[in-house]
C-alpha positions as a printed Julia matrix, in Angstrom:
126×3 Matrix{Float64}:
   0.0    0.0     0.0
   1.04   3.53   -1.13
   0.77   6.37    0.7
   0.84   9.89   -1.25
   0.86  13.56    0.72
   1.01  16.5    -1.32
   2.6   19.9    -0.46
   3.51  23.39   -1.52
  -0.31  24.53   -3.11
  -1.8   28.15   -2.42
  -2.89  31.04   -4.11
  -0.78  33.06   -6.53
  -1.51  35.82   -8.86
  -1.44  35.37  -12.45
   2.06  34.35  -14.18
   3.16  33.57  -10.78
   5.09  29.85   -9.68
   4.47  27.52   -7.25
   6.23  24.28   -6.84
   4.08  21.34   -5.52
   5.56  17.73   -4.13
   4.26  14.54   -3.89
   6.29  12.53   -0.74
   5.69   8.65   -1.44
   5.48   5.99    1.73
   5.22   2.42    2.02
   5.81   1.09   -1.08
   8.82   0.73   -4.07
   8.64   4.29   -5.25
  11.14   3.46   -8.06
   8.79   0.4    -9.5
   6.03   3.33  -10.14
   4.98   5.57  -12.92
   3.89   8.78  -11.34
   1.45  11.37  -12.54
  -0.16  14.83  -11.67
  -3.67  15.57  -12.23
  -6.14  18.16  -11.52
  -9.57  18.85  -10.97
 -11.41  22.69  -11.3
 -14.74  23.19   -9.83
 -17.71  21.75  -12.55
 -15.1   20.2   -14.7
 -12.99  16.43  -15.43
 -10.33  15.53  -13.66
  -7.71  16.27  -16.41
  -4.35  14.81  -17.08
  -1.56  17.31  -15.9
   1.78  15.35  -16.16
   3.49  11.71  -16.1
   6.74  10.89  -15.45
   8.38   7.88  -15.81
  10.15   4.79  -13.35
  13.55   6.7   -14.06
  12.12   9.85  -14.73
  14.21   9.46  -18.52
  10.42  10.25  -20.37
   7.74  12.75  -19.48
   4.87  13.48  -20.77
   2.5   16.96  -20.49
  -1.07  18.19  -21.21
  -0.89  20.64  -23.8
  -2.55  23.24  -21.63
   0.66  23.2   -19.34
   3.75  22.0   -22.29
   6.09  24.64  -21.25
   5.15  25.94  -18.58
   5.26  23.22  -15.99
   7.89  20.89  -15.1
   7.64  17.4   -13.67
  10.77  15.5   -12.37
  11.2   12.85   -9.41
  13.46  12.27   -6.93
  13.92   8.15   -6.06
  16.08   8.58   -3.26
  13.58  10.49   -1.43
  10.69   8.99   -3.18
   9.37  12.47   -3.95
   7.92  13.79   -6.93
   7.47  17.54   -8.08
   5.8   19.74  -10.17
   7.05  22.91  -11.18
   4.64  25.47  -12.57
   5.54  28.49  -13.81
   3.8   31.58  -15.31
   0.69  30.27  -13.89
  -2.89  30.87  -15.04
  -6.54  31.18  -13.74
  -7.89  28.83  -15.39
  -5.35  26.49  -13.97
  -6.91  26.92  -10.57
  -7.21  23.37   -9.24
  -7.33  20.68   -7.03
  -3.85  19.01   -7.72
  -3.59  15.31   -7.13
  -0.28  13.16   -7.49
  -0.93   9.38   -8.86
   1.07   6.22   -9.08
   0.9    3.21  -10.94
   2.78   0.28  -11.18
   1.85  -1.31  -14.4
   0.49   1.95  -16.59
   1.5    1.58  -20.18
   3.12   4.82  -21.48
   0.36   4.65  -23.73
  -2.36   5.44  -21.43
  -0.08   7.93  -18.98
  -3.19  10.17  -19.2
  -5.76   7.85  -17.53
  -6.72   8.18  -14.62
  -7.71   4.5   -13.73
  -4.83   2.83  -14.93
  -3.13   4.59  -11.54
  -3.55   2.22   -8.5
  -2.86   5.18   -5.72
  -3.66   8.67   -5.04
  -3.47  11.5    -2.76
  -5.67  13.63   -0.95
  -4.54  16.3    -3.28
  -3.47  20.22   -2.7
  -5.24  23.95   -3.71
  -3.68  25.67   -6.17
  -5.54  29.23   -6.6
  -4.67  32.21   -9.58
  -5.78  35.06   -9.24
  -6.36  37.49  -12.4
């Protein structure tokens, strides 16, 4: 059993940064594919970003390519998510995910991920 906390949301005004992290318990962090998604008020959870076991391959919504970063951390079984020159419409409900057997084909669906955290606020104000 996995255990995910997230950290590091709040409010920020537009084309702000925040940096959010995902700490991993109780499980083989390295063995899992790990992924950020979001949910706004009314709408889908969407797809936000994947990273792989290694973190060699990522992968990115196109609402976020090049503005947010994802990269992991094995040794302290962390996972982050840089966003820079944020938006309102990105205000969110940020989750972190991991799965141990998610094809990199399907690194945007949701229920091929096996564990999930409670998830943190992100807020941007115009």
């Amino acid at each position: 059993q996995v255990q995910l906390v997230e950290s590091g949301g709040g409010l920020v005004q537009d084309g702000g940064s925040l940096r959010l992290s995902c700490t991993a318990s109780g499980g083989s962090f390295n063995t899992y594919r790990m992924a950020w998604f979001r949910k706004a008020p009314g709408k889908e959870r969407e797809f936000v970003a994947s990273i792989s076991r290694t973190g060699a391959h990522t992968d990115y919504a196109d609402s976020v390519a090049g503005r947010f970063t994802i990269s992991r951390d094995n040794a302290k079984n962390t996972v982050d998510l840089q966003m820079d020159s944020l938006k309102p419409e990105d205000t969110a409900v940020y989750c972190c995910a991991a799965g141990n057997a998610v094809p990199a084909i399907a690194y945007g669906v949701p229920n091929r991920y096996d564990y999930w955290g409670q998830g943190t606020q992100v807020t941007v104000s115009s």
